């Protein structure tokens, strides 16, 4: 607790004045975004950059949602897999998580997109071609998206595991001693409680994935960052290009943070009987 | 072992015991011998109180009865089902054995009524209405029917423990296990929980109770079991074991806890 001297009567107090607790940063951010938006509206150069970059929004959002969805599925499997009673499943899951988390994203994207996927598709396609006269192709966009999913699947697996393991063992014992089986105890007792620990960091990872879709640009996918690069390189208007892409990312991530905050508050309001 | 002519202490004349533990040992991490070669039979309707120093293995013995701990060796038979056999459906037998914990272990995300109806519906297959009716009956029995819609955290410790008891009773178990049910309570709440347990004992429930409440043992126990270092040292009528223990270890223990 910090103490403040109240100027009025010379007493110390632990009440903080309103200007000390007011979230000024949100005003600054809103002001900054308004100013950036205004630049884009009034300036021809910024306007042009906007027109050239904004078509990448669809791809950015689509990759984010695909990557997050696939990552969620992987995380559920790998997260619960690490707690499996089966020694093989447990160790496979752990290996995946430790392996992927130890490698930076960029080299992993190159490895998957330029080596792993071509080799695997080649392998599959010799058969598919012979049998069905059809070949399997994965676009560079999807290759990078899947890589993102594989990476975030490992991070999110840890969120699942941590959330589930944060539930005191007494809860599981109470469930089992009432005759609930493992699965019922997991579903009705553990997971609902674990969700409170799981949802906020999952939301943060969604935002992180959104930003990391900018890595798709290294494979030439025409998302926001790649379009900004192309615009800047062809017009030499670097400032405008990166200014506009930063603006788009900021609007997206900040509004997602606000949504997430609302969701978290709603979740804690559900516990309004509880202290 | 005690054989001092107590009518209810030994295996009863009629029928097999509700709980039979034979040669049960439990070793943790291959080195910690928490329970050593325990034989304990509990007849139907009998109330057995287990006492012993901290770390002596009381909880582990209790948890071996519903196989929350898997015994390293020995057999556990409850109501005719041999729990230590690989083929036994543990979940079905556990539904017949209620357990009350020191820390209550209510489900904090569910209301009192939801706590009580969850297993009734999932395990017993009762409808919501049936389960709620049974829930209300048990809440009335433990004296807090007005708390059905509260969340556990809104209740006092004594009320939480009574909900935990109601939750177990709603399954209509054949046996109730209590592991220091009043140890986490403020002193003024101990009685309200013990009263419920006394009433239950009076109704003929088979109970195994780990507790330091000697008043409860005197009032309700058919048999007192003293455990030390994982072994049953002495067993007998509560009064006898208090006033005239036949082992030094028992005497030393009661010298410490009784005035
Ligand atoms: N899961 C476990 N892993 C390892 N050791 C354990 C475990 N559970 C209990 N033990 C050990 O087994 C011994 C008996 O423990 P137990 O909890 O049964 O004693 P207790 O008589 O119930 O003690 P208390 O009065 O403190 O509750 C102790 O030495 C304890 O440390
Ligand atoms: Mg104990």
Coordinates of C-alpha atoms and ligand atoms in Angstrom, one line a residue:
Chain A
X1 CA 0.0 0.0 0.0
X2 CA 1.4 3.4 -0.9
X3 CA 0.6 6.4 1.2
X4 CA -0.4 9.8 -0.1
X5 CA -0.3 13.1 1.6
X6 CA -3.6 14.8 1.2
X7 CA -3.0 18.5 0.5
X8 CA -6.2 19.6 2.1
X9 CA -5.7 18.7 5.7
X10 CA -2.2 17.4 5.9
X11 CA -3.2 13.9 6.9
X12 CA -1.8 10.8 5.3
X13 CA -4.3 8.7 3.5
X14 CA -4.3 5.6 1.4
X15 CA -7.0 6.9 -0.9
X16 CA -5.6 7.7 -4.3
X17 CA -6.9 10.7 -6.2
X18 CA -8.9 10.0 -9.3
X19 CA -6.2 11.2 -11.7
X20 CA -3.8 8.7 -10.2
X21 CA -6.0 5.7 -11.0
X22 CA -7.6 6.9 -14.2
X23 CA -6.5 4.8 -17.2
X24 CA -4.9 7.6 -19.2
X25 CA -3.2 5.1 -21.5
X26 CA -6.6 4.2 -23.0
X27 CA -7.2 7.8 -23.8
X28 CA -3.8 8.1 -25.4
X29 CA -4.3 5.0 -27.5
X30 CA -7.7 6.1 -28.6
X31 CA -6.3 9.5 -29.5
X32 CA -3.4 7.9 -31.4
X33 CA -5.7 5.6 -33.4
X34 CA -8.0 8.5 -34.2
X35 CA -5.1 10.6 -35.4
X36 CA -3.8 7.7 -37.5
X37 CA -7.2 7.1 -39.0
X38 CA -7.5 10.8 -39.7
X39 CA -4.2 10.8 -41.6
X40 CA -5.4 7.9 -43.8
X41 CA -8.6 9.8 -44.6
X42 CA -7.1 13.2 -45.4
X43 CA -3.7 12.3 -47.0
X44 CA -3.6 10.9 -50.5
X45 CA -0.5 8.9 -49.9
X46 CA -1.8 7.3 -46.8
X47 CA -5.1 6.7 -48.5
X48 CA -3.4 5.0 -51.4
X49 CA -1.4 2.8 -48.9
X50 CA -4.7 1.9 -47.2
X51 CA -6.3 0.9 -50.5
X52 CA -3.5 -1.4 -51.4
X53 CA -3.0 -3.0 -48.0
X54 CA -6.6 -3.5 -46.7
X55 CA -7.4 -6.3 -49.2
X56 CA -4.9 -8.5 -47.1
X57 CA -7.2 -8.2 -44.1
X58 CA -9.3 -11.2 -45.2
X59 CA -6.3 -13.5 -45.5
X60 CA -4.9 -12.3 -42.1
X61 CA -8.2 -13.0 -40.4
X62 CA -8.8 -16.3 -42.1
X63 CA -5.3 -17.6 -41.3
X64 CA -5.8 -16.5 -37.7
X65 CA -9.1 -18.3 -37.3
X66 CA -7.8 -21.5 -39.1
X67 CA -4.6 -21.5 -37.1
X68 CA -6.4 -21.0 -33.8
X69 CA -9.0 -23.6 -34.5
X70 CA -6.4 -26.2 -35.5
X71 CA -4.2 -25.2 -32.6
X72 CA -7.1 -25.7 -30.2
X73 CA -7.7 -29.2 -31.4
X74 CA -4.0 -30.1 -31.2
X75 CA -3.7 -28.5 -27.8
X76 CA -6.7 -30.4 -26.4
X77 CA -5.1 -33.7 -27.6
X78 CA -1.6 -32.9 -26.5
X79 CA -2.6 -31.2 -23.3
X80 CA -4.7 -34.1 -22.0
X81 CA -2.3 -36.5 -23.7
X82 CA 0.4 -35.4 -21.3
X83 CA -1.8 -36.5 -18.4
X84 CA -2.8 -39.8 -20.0
X85 CA -2.3 -43.1 -18.2
X86 CA -0.8 -44.6 -21.3
X87 CA 2.9 -44.2 -21.2
X88 CA 3.4 -43.9 -25.0
X89 CA 0.7 -41.3 -25.5
X90 CA 2.1 -39.3 -22.5
X91 CA 5.6 -39.3 -23.8
X92 CA 4.7 -38.5 -27.4
X93 CA 2.6 -35.5 -26.3
X94 CA 5.5 -34.3 -24.0
X95 CA 8.0 -34.7 -26.9
X96 CA 5.9 -32.7 -29.3
X97 CA 5.4 -29.9 -26.8
X98 CA 9.0 -29.6 -25.7
X99 CA 10.3 -30.0 -29.3
X100 CA 8.1 -27.3 -30.8
X101 CA 8.4 -24.8 -28.0
X102 CA 12.2 -24.9 -28.2
X103 CA 12.4 -23.7 -31.9
X104 CA 11.8 -20.2 -33.1
X105 CA 8.8 -19.7 -35.3
X106 CA 10.6 -18.4 -38.4
X107 CA 12.9 -21.4 -39.0
X108 CA 10.0 -23.8 -38.2
X109 CA 7.9 -22.1 -40.8
X110 CA 10.6 -22.5 -43.4
X111 CA 11.2 -26.1 -42.4
X112 CA 7.6 -27.1 -42.5
X113 CA 6.7 -25.1 -45.6
X114 CA 9.7 -25.8 -47.8
X115 CA 10.9 -29.2 -46.6
X116 CA 8.3 -31.1 -44.6
X117 CA 5.2 -30.4 -46.6
X118 CA 6.8 -30.9 -50.1
X119 CA 8.3 -34.2 -49.0
X120 CA 5.1 -35.5 -47.4
X121 CA 3.0 -34.4 -50.3
X122 CA 5.4 -36.0 -52.7
X123 CA 5.2 -39.2 -50.8
X124 CA 1.4 -39.1 -50.7
X125 CA 1.0 -37.9 -54.3
X126 CA 2.9 -40.7 -55.9
X127 CA 0.2 -43.0 -54.5
X128 CA -2.7 -40.7 -55.0
X129 CA -1.7 -40.0 -58.6
X130 CA -1.4 -43.7 -59.3
X131 CA -4.6 -44.6 -57.7
X132 CA -6.9 -41.7 -58.3
X133 CA -5.1 -39.6 -60.9
X134 CA -5.3 -36.7 -58.4
X135 CA -2.6 -34.8 -56.5
X136 CA -2.8 -33.2 -53.2
X137 CA -1.6 -29.6 -53.0
X138 CA -1.2 -27.3 -50.1
X139 CA -0.9 -23.6 -50.8
X140 CA 1.9 -21.6 -49.1
X141 CA -0.7 -19.8 -47.1
X142 CA -2.1 -23.0 -45.7
X143 CA 1.4 -24.4 -45.1
X144 CA 2.3 -21.4 -43.0
X145 CA -1.1 -21.4 -41.2
X146 CA -0.7 -25.1 -40.3
X147 CA 2.8 -24.3 -39.0
X148 CA 1.4 -21.6 -36.8
X149 CA -1.2 -24.0 -35.6
X150 CA 1.4 -26.6 -34.8
X151 CA 3.5 -24.1 -32.8
X152 CA 0.6 -22.6 -30.9
X153 CA -0.9 -26.0 -30.3
X154 CA 2.2 -26.7 -28.2
X155 CA 1.8 -23.4 -26.2
X156 CA -1.9 -23.9 -25.8
X157 CA -1.4 -27.6 -24.7
X158 CA 0.5 -26.2 -21.8
X159 CA -2.3 -23.8 -21.0
X160 CA -4.8 -26.8 -20.9
X161 CA -2.4 -28.9 -18.8
X162 CA -1.7 -26.0 -16.4
X163 CA -5.4 -25.2 -16.1
X164 CA -6.4 -28.8 -15.4
X165 CA -3.6 -29.3 -12.9
X166 CA -4.4 -26.1 -11.0
X167 CA -7.6 -27.9 -9.7
X168 CA -6.9 -29.3 -6.3
X169 CA -6.7 -33.1 -6.2
X170 CA -9.4 -33.1 -3.5
X171 CA -11.9 -32.1 -6.1
X172 CA -11.2 -35.2 -8.2
X173 CA -11.3 -37.3 -5.1
X174 CA -14.6 -35.9 -4.1
X175 CA -16.0 -36.7 -7.6
X176 CA -14.6 -40.2 -7.7
X177 CA -15.7 -41.0 -4.2
X178 CA -19.3 -40.1 -5.2
X179 CA -19.0 -42.8 -7.9
X180 CA -18.3 -40.5 -10.9
X181 CA -15.9 -42.1 -13.3
X182 CA -12.7 -40.5 -14.6
X183 CA -14.5 -39.0 -17.6
X184 CA -17.5 -37.7 -15.7
X185 CA -15.2 -36.1 -13.1
X186 CA -13.2 -34.5 -15.8
X187 CA -16.3 -33.1 -17.6
X188 CA -18.4 -32.0 -14.6
X189 CA -15.9 -31.2 -12.0
X190 CA -12.4 -30.4 -13.4
X191 CA -13.0 -28.8 -16.8
X192 CA -15.6 -26.2 -15.8
X193 CA -13.3 -25.0 -13.0
X194 CA -10.2 -25.2 -15.2
X195 CA -11.9 -23.1 -17.9
X196 CA -11.5 -20.0 -15.8
X197 CA -7.8 -20.5 -15.8
X198 CA -7.8 -21.5 -19.5
X199 CA -9.9 -18.9 -21.3
X200 CA -7.9 -15.7 -20.6
X201 CA -4.5 -17.0 -21.8
X202 CA -6.2 -18.7 -24.8
X203 CA -7.5 -15.3 -25.7
X204 CA -4.1 -13.8 -25.5
X205 CA -2.8 -16.6 -27.8
X206 CA -5.5 -15.8 -30.3
X207 CA -4.2 -12.2 -30.4
X208 CA -0.6 -13.5 -30.6
X209 CA -1.6 -15.7 -33.6
X210 CA -3.2 -12.7 -35.3
X211 CA 0.1 -10.8 -35.0
X212 CA 2.2 -13.8 -36.0
X213 CA 0.2 -14.3 -39.3
X214 CA 2.6 -11.5 -40.4
X215 CA 5.1 -14.3 -40.7
X216 CA 3.1 -15.7 -43.6
X217 CA 4.7 -12.8 -45.6
X218 CA 8.0 -14.7 -45.7
X219 CA 6.3 -17.2 -47.9
X220 CA 4.8 -14.5 -50.1
X221 CA 1.2 -14.9 -48.8
X222 CA -0.6 -11.6 -49.6
X223 CA -1.7 -10.8 -46.1
X224 CA -1.4 -7.3 -44.5
X225 CA 2.4 -7.3 -43.9
X226 CA 3.2 -8.7 -47.3
X227 CA 1.0 -6.1 -49.0
X228 CA 2.6 -3.3 -46.9
X229 CA 6.0 -4.6 -48.0
X230 CA 5.0 -4.7 -51.6
X231 CA 3.5 -1.3 -51.5
X232 CA 6.5 0.3 -49.8
X233 CA 9.0 -1.3 -52.1
X234 CA 7.2 -0.3 -55.3
X235 CA 6.3 3.2 -54.3
X236 CA 9.2 4.0 -51.9
X237 CA 6.5 5.2 -49.5
X238 CA 7.9 3.2 -46.6
X239 CA 6.5 5.4 -43.9
X240 CA 2.9 5.2 -45.3
X241 CA 3.0 1.5 -45.9
X242 CA 4.1 0.5 -42.4
X243 CA 2.1 3.2 -40.7
X244 CA -1.1 1.8 -42.3
X245 CA -0.3 -1.8 -41.5
X246 CA 0.5 -0.9 -37.9
X247 CA -2.8 0.9 -37.7
X248 CA -4.8 -2.1 -38.9
X249 CA -3.0 -4.5 -36.5
X250 CA -3.6 -2.1 -33.6
X251 CA -7.3 -1.7 -34.3
X252 CA -7.6 -5.5 -34.5
X253 CA -5.6 -6.5 -31.4
X254 CA -6.9 -3.7 -29.2
X255 CA -10.5 -4.4 -30.0
X256 CA -9.9 -8.1 -29.3
X257 CA -8.3 -7.2 -26.0
X258 CA -11.4 -5.2 -25.1
X259 CA -13.6 -8.1 -26.1
X260 CA -11.5 -10.5 -24.0
X261 CA -11.7 -8.1 -21.0
X262 CA -15.5 -8.1 -21.3
X263 CA -15.5 -11.9 -21.5
X264 CA -13.3 -12.2 -18.4
X265 CA -15.5 -9.8 -16.5
X266 CA -18.6 -11.7 -17.5
X267 CA -17.0 -14.9 -16.3
X268 CA -16.2 -13.5 -13.0
X269 CA -19.7 -12.1 -12.7
X270 CA -21.0 -15.6 -13.0
X271 CA -19.4 -16.2 -9.7
X272 CA -21.2 -13.4 -8.1
X273 CA -22.4 -15.5 -5.2
X274 CA -18.9 -16.4 -4.5
X275 CA -16.4 -14.4 -2.6
Chain B
X1 CA -5.6 -57.2 19.8
X2 CA -8.6 -56.5 22.0
X3 CA -10.9 -59.4 22.6
X4 CA -12.4 -58.1 25.8
X5 CA -15.9 -59.3 25.5
X6 CA -17.6 -56.4 23.7
X7 CA -20.8 -57.5 22.0
X8 CA -20.4 -55.4 18.8
X9 CA -16.6 -55.2 18.5
X10 CA -15.9 -58.5 16.8
X11 CA -17.4 -59.9 13.6
X12 CA -21.1 -60.2 14.3
X13 CA -22.9 -63.5 14.5
X14 CA -25.2 -62.8 11.6
X15 CA -24.0 -62.2 8.0
X16 CA -20.6 -61.1 6.6
X17 CA -19.1 -57.7 7.6
X18 CA -19.9 -54.6 5.5
X19 CA -16.2 -53.9 5.3
X20 CA -13.4 -56.4 5.4
X21 CA -9.8 -55.4 5.2
X22 CA -7.3 -58.2 5.3
X23 CA -3.5 -57.8 5.4
X24 CA -3.7 -54.4 3.8
X25 CA -0.5 -52.5 3.4
X26 CA 0.3 -49.4 1.6
X27 CA 3.7 -48.2 0.6
X28 CA 4.4 -44.9 -1.1
X29 CA 7.3 -44.5 -3.5
X30 CA 8.5 -48.0 -2.4
X31 CA 9.9 -46.4 0.8
X32 CA 7.2 -44.9 3.0
X33 CA 5.3 -47.6 4.8
X34 CA 2.1 -45.7 5.5
X35 CA -0.1 -48.7 6.4
X36 CA 1.3 -52.1 7.5
X37 CA -0.7 -55.3 7.5
X38 CA -4.0 -53.9 8.7
X39 CA -6.9 -56.3 9.4
X40 CA -10.2 -54.5 10.1
X41 CA -13.7 -55.8 9.8
X42 CA -16.7 -53.4 10.2
X43 CA -20.1 -54.9 10.7
X44 CA -23.2 -53.5 9.2
X45 CA -24.5 -50.6 11.4
X46 CA -21.2 -50.4 13.3
X47 CA -19.5 -47.2 14.1
X48 CA -15.7 -47.4 14.2
X49 CA -13.6 -44.5 15.3
X50 CA -9.9 -44.4 14.3
X51 CA -7.4 -42.4 16.3
X52 CA -3.7 -42.1 16.2
X53 CA -0.8 -39.6 16.0
X54 CA -0.3 -37.4 13.0
X55 CA 1.2 -39.3 10.0
X56 CA 0.3 -42.6 11.6
X57 CA -1.7 -43.7 8.5
X58 CA -5.3 -43.0 9.5
X59 CA -6.2 -41.3 6.3
X60 CA -4.5 -43.9 4.2
X61 CA -6.4 -46.7 5.9
X62 CA -9.6 -44.9 5.3
X63 CA -8.8 -44.1 1.7
X64 CA -8.0 -47.8 1.1
X65 CA -11.6 -48.6 2.0
X66 CA -12.9 -46.9 -1.1
X67 CA -9.7 -47.4 -3.1
X68 CA -8.8 -43.8 -3.4
X69 CA -5.5 -45.3 -2.5
X70 CA -4.7 -48.7 -4.0
X71 CA -3.3 -51.0 -1.4
X72 CA 0.1 -52.4 -2.1
X73 CA -0.9 -55.7 -0.7
X74 CA -4.0 -57.2 0.9
X75 CA -7.7 -57.3 0.1
X76 CA -10.5 -54.9 0.7
X77 CA -14.1 -56.2 0.5
X78 CA -17.0 -53.8 0.8
X79 CA -20.6 -55.2 0.8
X80 CA -19.4 -58.4 -0.8
X81 CA -17.4 -56.7 -3.6
X82 CA -13.7 -57.4 -3.6
X83 CA -12.4 -54.0 -4.5
X84 CA -8.8 -55.2 -4.9
X85 CA -9.8 -57.6 -7.7
X86 CA -8.9 -56.2 -11.1
X87 CA -12.4 -56.9 -12.6
X88 CA -14.4 -55.0 -10.0
X89 CA -16.3 -51.9 -11.1
X90 CA -14.9 -49.5 -8.6
X91 CA -17.2 -46.6 -9.6
X92 CA -20.2 -48.7 -8.7
X93 CA -18.9 -49.6 -5.3
X94 CA -17.7 -46.1 -4.6
X95 CA -21.3 -44.9 -5.2
X96 CA -22.2 -47.0 -2.1
X97 CA -19.4 -45.6 0.0
X98 CA -19.8 -41.9 1.0
X99 CA -16.7 -40.0 2.0
X100 CA -16.5 -36.7 3.9
X101 CA -13.1 -34.9 3.8
X102 CA -11.4 -32.6 6.2
X103 CA -11.4 -29.8 3.6
X104 CA -15.1 -30.4 2.6
X105 CA -14.2 -30.6 -1.1
X106 CA -17.4 -29.1 -2.3
X107 CA -17.5 -28.2 -6.0
X108 CA -17.1 -24.4 -5.9
X109 CA -18.5 -23.8 -9.4
X110 CA -21.8 -25.4 -8.5
X111 CA -24.6 -24.3 -6.1
X112 CA -25.3 -26.4 -3.0
X113 CA -28.2 -28.1 -4.8
X114 CA -26.1 -28.8 -7.9
X115 CA -23.4 -30.2 -5.7
X116 CA -25.9 -32.6 -4.3
X117 CA -27.6 -33.6 -7.5
X118 CA -24.6 -34.1 -9.8
X119 CA -23.7 -37.6 -8.9
X120 CA -27.3 -38.7 -8.2
X121 CA -28.1 -37.8 -11.8
X122 CA -24.9 -39.1 -13.5
X123 CA -24.3 -42.2 -11.4
X124 CA -27.8 -43.1 -10.1
X125 CA -29.5 -41.9 -13.3
X126 CA -32.1 -40.0 -11.4
X127 CA -34.1 -37.2 -13.0
X128 CA -33.5 -33.6 -12.0
X129 CA -36.7 -33.5 -10.1
X130 CA -36.0 -36.8 -8.2
X131 CA -32.5 -35.7 -7.4
X132 CA -33.6 -32.3 -6.2
X133 CA -36.3 -33.9 -4.0
X134 CA -33.7 -36.2 -2.5
X135 CA -31.3 -33.2 -2.2
X136 CA -33.9 -31.2 -0.3
X137 CA -34.6 -34.1 2.0
X138 CA -30.9 -34.4 2.9
X139 CA -30.4 -30.6 3.3
X140 CA -33.3 -30.6 5.7
X141 CA -31.8 -33.4 7.6
X142 CA -28.5 -31.5 8.0
X143 CA -30.5 -28.4 9.0
X144 CA -29.8 -26.0 6.1
X145 CA -32.7 -26.4 3.5
X146 CA -32.6 -22.6 2.9
X147 CA -29.0 -22.8 1.5
X148 CA -29.9 -24.9 -1.6
X149 CA -29.2 -22.0 -4.0
X150 CA -26.1 -20.7 -2.3
X151 CA -22.6 -21.2 -3.6
X152 CA -20.2 -23.1 -1.3
X153 CA -18.1 -20.0 -0.7
X154 CA -21.1 -18.2 0.8
X155 CA -21.4 -20.7 3.6
X156 CA -19.6 -21.1 6.9
X157 CA -17.2 -24.0 7.3
X158 CA -19.8 -25.9 9.4
X159 CA -22.5 -25.4 6.8
X160 CA -20.1 -26.5 4.0
X161 CA -19.3 -29.7 5.8
X162 CA -23.0 -30.4 6.4
X163 CA -23.6 -29.9 2.7
X164 CA -20.7 -32.4 2.0
X165 CA -22.4 -34.9 4.3
X166 CA -25.8 -34.3 2.6
X167 CA -24.1 -34.7 -0.8
X168 CA -22.8 -38.1 0.2
X169 CA -26.1 -39.2 1.9
X170 CA -28.1 -38.3 -1.2
X171 CA -26.4 -41.3 -2.9
X172 CA -28.0 -43.5 -0.2
X173 CA -24.7 -45.1 0.6
X174 CA -24.2 -48.2 2.7
X175 CA -21.1 -46.9 4.4
X176 CA -19.9 -43.5 5.3
X177 CA -16.2 -42.6 5.8
X178 CA -15.2 -39.5 7.6
X179 CA -11.6 -38.2 7.5
X180 CA -11.3 -35.6 10.3
X181 CA -14.5 -33.9 9.4
X182 CA -14.3 -31.2 12.1
X183 CA -10.5 -30.5 12.1
X184 CA -10.8 -27.6 9.7
X185 CA -13.7 -26.0 11.5
X186 CA -13.8 -23.1 13.9
X187 CA -14.6 -24.4 17.4
X188 CA -18.1 -23.1 17.5
X189 CA -19.0 -25.0 14.3
X190 CA -17.7 -28.4 15.4
X191 CA -20.9 -29.3 17.3
X192 CA -23.3 -28.7 14.4
X193 CA -21.4 -31.2 12.3
X194 CA -20.9 -33.8 15.1
X195 CA -24.6 -33.6 15.8
X196 CA -25.4 -34.6 12.3
X197 CA -22.9 -37.5 12.5
X198 CA -24.4 -38.6 15.9
X199 CA -27.8 -38.7 14.4
X200 CA -26.6 -40.7 11.5
X201 CA -24.9 -43.2 13.8
X202 CA -28.1 -43.5 15.7
X203 CA -30.0 -44.3 12.5
X204 CA -27.7 -47.4 12.1
X205 CA -25.4 -46.1 9.4
X206 CA -22.2 -48.1 9.0
X207 CA -19.5 -45.5 9.7
X208 CA -15.7 -45.3 9.9
X209 CA -14.6 -42.0 11.4
X210 CA -11.1 -40.6 11.8
X211 CA -11.4 -37.9 14.4
X212 CA -9.8 -36.4 17.5
X213 CA -13.2 -35.7 19.0
X214 CA -13.1 -38.1 21.9
X215 CA -16.6 -36.9 23.0
X216 CA -18.0 -38.2 19.7
X217 CA -16.1 -41.5 20.1
X218 CA -17.6 -42.0 23.6
X219 CA -21.1 -41.1 22.5
X220 CA -21.2 -43.0 19.2
X221 CA -18.4 -45.4 18.6
X222 CA -19.0 -49.1 19.0
X223 CA -15.3 -49.6 18.7
X224 CA -12.1 -47.5 18.9
X225 CA -9.1 -48.4 16.8
X226 CA -5.7 -46.9 17.7
X227 CA -3.2 -46.8 14.9
X228 CA 0.4 -45.9 15.2
X229 CA 3.1 -46.1 12.5
X230 CA 0.7 -47.7 10.1
X231 CA -0.3 -50.6 12.4
X232 CA -3.4 -51.2 14.4
X233 CA -2.0 -51.2 17.9
X234 CA -5.2 -51.6 19.9
X235 CA -8.9 -51.9 19.5
X236 CA -11.8 -52.0 21.9
X237 CA -14.6 -50.1 23.5
X238 CA -13.8 -46.4 23.6
X239 CA -14.1 -46.1 27.4
X240 CA -11.9 -49.1 27.9
X241 CA -9.2 -47.9 25.5
X242 CA -9.3 -44.4 27.0
X243 CA -9.2 -45.4 30.6
X244 CA -7.3 -48.6 30.5
X245 CA -5.1 -48.9 27.4
X246 CA -3.2 -52.1 27.2
X247 CA -0.3 -50.7 25.2
X248 CA 2.3 -48.1 26.2
X249 CA 2.0 -46.4 22.8
X250 CA -1.8 -46.0 23.3
X251 CA -1.3 -44.7 26.8
X252 CA 1.4 -42.2 25.6
X253 CA -1.0 -41.0 22.9
X254 CA -4.0 -40.5 25.1
X255 CA -1.8 -38.9 27.8
X256 CA -1.1 -36.2 25.2
X257 CA -4.6 -35.6 23.9
X258 CA -6.8 -36.1 26.9
X259 CA -7.0 -33.8 29.9
Ligands
LIG1 N1 0.4 -39.6 -1.6 C1 1.4 -39.8 -0.7 N2 2.6 -39.9 -1.2 C2 3.7 -40.1 -0.3 N3 3.5 -40.3 1.0 C3 2.3 -40.2 1.5 C4 1.1 -40.0 0.7 N4 0.0 -40.0 1.4 C5 0.5 -40.2 2.7 N5 1.8 -40.3 2.7 C6 2.6 -40.6 3.9 O1 2.1 -41.7 4.6 C7 2.1 -41.6 6.0 C8 0.7 -41.7 6.5 O2 -0.1 -40.6 6.1 P1 -1.6 -40.4 6.5 O3 -2.1 -39.2 5.7 O4 -2.4 -41.6 6.2 O5 -1.5 -40.1 8.0 P2 -2.6 -39.6 9.0 O6 -2.6 -40.5 10.2 O7 -3.9 -39.4 8.3 O8 -2.0 -38.2 9.4 P3 -2.8 -36.8 9.8 O9 -3.3 -37.0 11.2 O10 -1.7 -35.8 9.7 O11 -3.9 -36.6 8.8 C9 2.7 -40.2 6.3 O12 4.1 -40.4 6.5 C10 2.5 -39.5 5.0 O13 3.6 -38.6 4.8
LIG2 MG1 -5.1 -37.7 7.8

